[in-house]
PDB file of C-alpha atoms in Angstrom:
ATOM      1  CA  UNK A   1       0.000   0.000   0.000  1.00 94.00           C
ATOM      2  CA  UNK A   2       1.421   3.335  -1.040  1.00 97.00           C
ATOM      3  CA  UNK A   3       0.996   6.279   1.328  1.00 97.00           C
ATOM      4  CA  UNK A   4       1.179   9.826  -0.030  1.00 97.00           C
ATOM      5  CA  UNK A   5       1.064  12.730   2.409  1.00 97.00           C
ATOM      6  CA  UNK A   6      -0.559  15.978   1.268  1.00 96.00           C
ATOM      7  CA  UNK A   7      -1.009  19.234   3.211  1.00 96.00           C
ATOM      8  CA  UNK A   8      -4.708  18.429   3.695  1.00 94.00           C
ATOM      9  CA  UNK A   9      -4.487  14.685   4.382  1.00 94.00           C
ATOM     10  CA  UNK A  10      -3.135  11.274   3.418  1.00 96.00           C
ATOM     11  CA  UNK A  11      -3.865   9.168   0.318  1.00 96.00           C
ATOM     12  CA  UNK A  12      -3.646   5.375   0.425  1.00 96.00           C
ATOM     13  CA  UNK A  13      -3.563   3.537  -2.895  1.00 96.00           C
ATOM     14  CA  UNK A  14      -2.107   0.463  -4.560  1.00 98.00           C
ATOM     15  CA  UNK A  15      -0.901   1.677  -7.964  1.00 98.00           C
ATOM     16  CA  UNK A  16       1.978  -0.790  -8.132  1.00 98.00           C
ATOM     17  CA  UNK A  17      -0.232  -3.699  -7.096  1.00 98.00           C
ATOM     18  CA  UNK A  18      -2.753  -2.829  -9.838  1.00 98.00           C
ATOM     19  CA  UNK A  19       0.034  -2.398 -12.402  1.00 98.00           C
ATOM     20  CA  UNK A  20       1.438  -5.806 -11.456  1.00 98.00           C
ATOM     21  CA  UNK A  21      -2.038  -7.353 -11.806  1.00 98.00           C
ATOM     22  CA  UNK A  22      -2.491  -5.796 -15.247  1.00 98.00           C
ATOM     23  CA  UNK A  23       0.843  -7.288 -16.278  1.00 98.00           C
ATOM     24  CA  UNK A  24       0.160 -10.721 -14.748  1.00 98.00           C
ATOM     25  CA  UNK A  25      -3.217 -11.048 -16.483  1.00 98.00           C
ATOM     26  CA  UNK A  26      -2.006  -9.633 -19.843  1.00 97.00           C
ATOM     27  CA  UNK A  27      -4.114  -6.475 -19.632  1.00 96.00           C
ATOM     28  CA  UNK A  28      -1.462  -3.788 -20.160  1.00 95.00           C
ATOM     29  CA  UNK A  29      -2.633  -3.093 -23.714  1.00 95.00           C
ATOM     30  CA  UNK A  30      -6.368  -3.055 -23.013  1.00 95.00           C
ATOM     31  CA  UNK A  31      -8.584   0.000 -23.286  1.00 97.00           C
ATOM     32  CA  UNK A  32      -9.888   1.311 -19.979  1.00 97.00           C
ATOM     33  CA  UNK A  33     -13.621   1.346 -19.253  1.00 96.00           C
ATOM     34  CA  UNK A  34     -15.707   3.675 -17.100  1.00 95.00           C
ATOM     35  CA  UNK A  35     -17.495   1.172 -14.836  1.00 95.00           C
ATOM     36  CA  UNK A  36     -16.319  -1.815 -12.764  1.00 96.00           C
ATOM     37  CA  UNK A  37     -18.976  -4.136 -14.207  1.00 94.00           C
ATOM     38  CA  UNK A  38     -20.832  -4.085 -17.500  1.00 91.00           C
ATOM     39  CA  UNK A  39     -24.318  -2.644 -17.285  1.00 81.00           C
ATOM     40  CA  UNK A  40     -25.938  -5.842 -18.536  1.00 71.00           C
ATOM     41  CA  UNK A  41     -28.065  -8.415 -16.711  1.00 66.00           C
ATOM     42  CA  UNK A  42     -26.406 -10.093 -13.752  1.00 79.00           C
ATOM     43  CA  UNK A  43     -24.083 -13.031 -14.224  1.00 89.00           C
ATOM     44  CA  UNK A  44     -25.577 -16.462 -13.749  1.00 90.00           C
ATOM     45  CA  UNK A  45     -23.901 -19.439 -12.094  1.00 91.00           C
ATOM     46  CA  UNK A  46     -24.730 -21.910 -14.870  1.00 92.00           C
ATOM     47  CA  UNK A  47     -24.413 -19.809 -18.014  1.00 93.00           C
ATOM     48  CA  UNK A  48     -21.440 -20.281 -20.339  1.00 96.00           C
ATOM     49  CA  UNK A  49     -18.693 -22.837 -20.672  1.00 98.00           C
ATOM     50  CA  UNK A  50     -16.782 -23.867 -17.529  1.00 98.00           C
ATOM     51  CA  UNK A  51     -13.204 -22.559 -17.433  1.00 98.00           C
ATOM     52  CA  UNK A  52     -10.666 -25.289 -18.149  1.00 96.00           C
ATOM     53  CA  UNK A  53      -8.330 -23.845 -15.520  1.00 93.00           C
ATOM     54  CA  UNK A  54     -10.275 -22.107 -12.722  1.00 97.00           C
ATOM     55  CA  UNK A  55      -7.101 -21.314 -10.736  1.00 98.00           C
ATOM     56  CA  UNK A  56      -6.422 -18.167 -12.774  1.00 98.00           C
ATOM     57  CA  UNK A  57      -9.920 -16.826 -12.039  1.00 98.00           C
ATOM     58  CA  UNK A  58      -9.592 -17.636  -8.344  1.00 98.00           C
ATOM     59  CA  UNK A  59      -6.174 -15.971  -8.156  1.00 98.00           C
ATOM     60  CA  UNK A  60      -7.545 -12.841  -9.843  1.00 99.00           C
ATOM     61  CA  UNK A  61     -10.534 -12.636  -7.491  1.00 99.00           C
ATOM     62  CA  UNK A  62      -8.238 -13.103  -4.475  1.00 98.00           C
ATOM     63  CA  UNK A  63      -6.072 -10.212  -5.618  1.00 99.00           C
ATOM     64  CA  UNK A  64      -9.146  -8.069  -6.256  1.00 99.00           C
ATOM     65  CA  UNK A  65     -10.397  -8.846  -2.741  1.00 98.00           C
ATOM     66  CA  UNK A  66      -7.106  -7.569  -1.319  1.00 98.00           C
ATOM     67  CA  UNK A  67      -7.394  -4.457  -3.468  1.00 98.00           C
ATOM     68  CA  UNK A  68     -10.797  -3.590  -1.975  1.00 96.00           C
ATOM     69  CA  UNK A  69      -8.966  -2.432   1.179  1.00 94.00           C
ATOM     70  CA  UNK A  70      -8.106   0.811  -0.623  1.00 96.00           C
ATOM     71  CA  UNK A  71     -10.618   0.668  -3.485  1.00 96.00           C
ATOM     72  CA  UNK A  72     -14.183   0.642  -2.131  1.00 94.00           C
ATOM     73  CA  UNK A  73     -15.418   1.507  -5.638  1.00 94.00           C
ATOM     74  CA  UNK A  74     -14.856  -2.108  -6.729  1.00 96.00           C
ATOM     75  CA  UNK A  75     -16.352  -3.835  -3.657  1.00 93.00           C
ATOM     76  CA  UNK A  76     -19.716  -4.648  -5.217  1.00 90.00           C
ATOM     77  CA  UNK A  77     -18.159  -5.982  -8.415  1.00 94.00           C
ATOM     78  CA  UNK A  78     -15.662  -8.153  -6.552  1.00 96.00           C
ATOM     79  CA  UNK A  79     -18.382  -9.433  -4.223  1.00 93.00           C
ATOM     80  CA  UNK A  80     -20.519 -10.345  -7.236  1.00 92.00           C
ATOM     81  CA  UNK A  81     -17.637 -12.098  -9.025  1.00 96.00           C
ATOM     82  CA  UNK A  82     -16.614 -13.998  -5.884  1.00 96.00           C
ATOM     83  CA  UNK A  83     -19.941 -15.851  -5.908  1.00 93.00           C
ATOM     84  CA  UNK A  84     -18.674 -17.952  -8.818  1.00 96.00           C
ATOM     85  CA  UNK A  85     -15.397 -19.257  -7.350  1.00 97.00           C
ATOM     86  CA  UNK A  86     -16.591 -22.862  -7.114  1.00 97.00           C
ATOM     87  CA  UNK A  87     -17.220 -23.336 -10.843  1.00 97.00           C
ATOM     88  CA  UNK A  88     -16.118 -20.226 -12.736  1.00 98.00           C
ATOM     89  CA  UNK A  89     -17.239 -19.932 -16.334  1.00 98.00           C
ATOM     90  CA  UNK A  90     -16.095 -17.896 -19.323  1.00 97.00           C
ATOM     91  CA  UNK A  91     -18.612 -15.032 -18.751  1.00 96.00           C
ATOM     92  CA  UNK A  92     -17.328 -14.706 -15.176  1.00 97.00           C
ATOM     93  CA  UNK A  93     -13.723 -14.399 -16.373  1.00 98.00           C
ATOM     94  CA  UNK A  94     -14.770 -11.867 -19.019  1.00 96.00           C
ATOM     95  CA  UNK A  95     -16.460  -9.793 -16.295  1.00 97.00           C
ATOM     96  CA  UNK A  96     -13.368 -10.050 -14.059  1.00 98.00           C
ATOM     97  CA  UNK A  97     -11.152  -8.866 -16.924  1.00 97.00           C
ATOM     98  CA  UNK A  98     -13.608  -6.002 -17.510  1.00 97.00           C
ATOM     99  CA  UNK A  99     -12.985  -4.984 -13.897  1.00 98.00           C
ATOM    100  CA  UNK A 100      -9.247  -4.997 -14.624  1.00 98.00           C
ATOM    101  CA  UNK A 101      -9.888  -2.660 -17.569  1.00 98.00           C
ATOM    102  CA  UNK A 102     -11.691  -0.334 -15.146  1.00 98.00           C
ATOM    103  CA  UNK A 103      -8.708  -0.454 -12.785  1.00 98.00           C
ATOM    104  CA  UNK A 104      -6.375   0.497 -15.620  1.00 98.00           C
ATOM    105  CA  UNK A 105      -8.283   3.754 -16.103  1.00 97.00           C
ATOM    106  CA  UNK A 106      -8.513   4.484 -12.380  1.00 97.00           C
ATOM    107  CA  UNK A 107      -4.985   3.542 -11.367  1.00 95.00           C
ATOM    108  CA  UNK A 108      -4.509   6.516  -9.038  1.00 94.00           C
ATOM    109  CA  UNK A 109      -7.768   6.049  -7.110  1.00 96.00           C
ATOM    110  CA  UNK A 110      -7.520   5.215  -3.432  1.00 96.00           C
ATOM    111  CA  UNK A 111      -8.680   6.257   0.014  1.00 95.00           C
ATOM    112  CA  UNK A 112      -8.100   9.832   1.133  1.00 94.00           C
ATOM    113  CA  UNK A 113      -8.059  10.593   4.844  1.00 93.00           C
ATOM    114  CA  UNK A 114      -8.545  14.281   5.455  1.00 91.00           C
ATOM    115  CA  UNK A 115      -6.803  15.997   8.348  1.00 91.00           C
ATOM    116  CA  UNK A 116      -9.747  18.262   9.126  1.00 87.00           C
ATOM    117  CA  UNK A 117     -11.093  18.125  12.651  1.00 84.00           C
ATOM    118  CA  UNK A 118     -14.658  17.166  11.740  1.00 86.00           C
ATOM    119  CA  UNK A 119     -15.507  14.121  13.843  1.00 88.00           C
ATOM    120  CA  UNK A 120     -19.119  13.786  12.781  1.00 93.00           C
ATOM    121  CA  UNK A 121     -20.170  10.259  11.921  1.00 95.00           C
ATOM    122  CA  UNK A 122     -22.232   9.588   8.801  1.00 95.00           C
ATOM    123  CA  UNK A 123     -23.481   6.204   7.664  1.00 95.00           C
ATOM    124  CA  UNK A 124     -25.132   5.146   4.418  1.00 94.00           C
ATOM    125  CA  UNK A 125     -26.556   1.816   3.359  1.00 91.00           C
ATOM    126  CA  UNK A 126     -28.225   0.264   0.367  1.00 88.00           C
ATOM    127  CA  UNK A 127     -29.704  -3.095  -0.500  1.00 85.00           C
ATOM    128  CA  UNK A 128     -30.830  -4.985  -3.539  1.00 81.00           C
ATOM    129  CA  UNK A 129     -33.825  -6.907  -2.271  1.00 77.00           C
ATOM    130  CA  UNK A 130     -33.974 -10.495  -3.565  1.00 75.00           C
ATOM    131  CA  UNK A 131     -31.183  -9.808  -6.058  1.00 71.00           C
ATOM    132  CA  UNK A 132     -30.333 -13.431  -6.779  1.00 71.00           C
ATOM    133  CA  UNK A 133     -32.887 -14.909  -9.195  1.00 71.00           C
ATOM    134  CA  UNK A 134     -32.211 -18.443  -7.861  1.00 75.00           C
ATOM    135  CA  UNK A 135     -32.065 -18.027  -4.079  1.00 79.00           C
ATOM    136  CA  UNK A 136     -33.876 -14.666  -3.760  1.00 80.00           C
ATOM    137  CA  UNK A 137     -31.131 -13.593  -1.343  1.00 79.00           C
ATOM    138  CA  UNK A 138     -30.440  -9.895  -1.019  1.00 81.00           C
ATOM    139  CA  UNK A 139     -27.190  -8.017  -1.430  1.00 80.00           C
ATOM    140  CA  UNK A 140     -26.544  -5.077   0.828  1.00 84.00           C
ATOM    141  CA  UNK A 141     -23.744  -2.651   1.421  1.00 86.00           C
ATOM    142  CA  UNK A 142     -22.830   0.187   3.702  1.00 87.00           C
ATOM    143  CA  UNK A 143     -20.217   2.848   4.234  1.00 90.00           C
ATOM    144  CA  UNK A 144     -19.264   4.782   7.326  1.00 91.00           C
ATOM    145  CA  UNK A 145     -17.574   8.177   7.314  1.00 92.00           C
ATOM    146  CA  UNK A 146     -15.741  10.012  10.072  1.00 90.00           C
ATOM    147  CA  UNK A 147     -15.868  13.591   8.858  1.00 90.00           C
ATOM    148  CA  UNK A 148     -14.997  13.437   5.155  1.00 88.00           C
ATOM    149  CA  UNK A 149     -13.003  10.198   5.434  1.00 90.00           C
ATOM    150  CA  UNK A 150     -14.349   6.748   4.600  1.00 91.00           C
ATOM    151  CA  UNK A 151     -13.712   4.410   7.521  1.00 87.00           C
ATOM    152  CA  UNK A 152     -15.464   1.229   6.341  1.00 81.00           C
TER     153      UNK A 152
END
């Protein structure tokens, strides 16, 4: 994790980690995209051909999970992709590589912790009621701020 100190706060990011991932998964020459996931219907567990070597997909998702520590903008996408670790399929890998294309265009993003003295606590949440078409389970998320800084 890279730490950059500014007069008004501290930035935490993982530029080198993302660059190494882009290299490892042969995505250095790809075009960046503006969203972590495609804006198409949700991925399905049984759609598409099963990957012949699921280890690459699992390794990529593991690295993306680590990256979420400083990149909350990819949390939902990584959570969605991690549901398919047992039997990953080609559409899942395509979606994971799409997320890498997003990371290429947002390499400098990270968490900024402001040094202002505002200690007010703000919390936000959201849910997607019965999001899974098979289990009808919901997906929810939240974020908690201390002043202007995202805490979790």
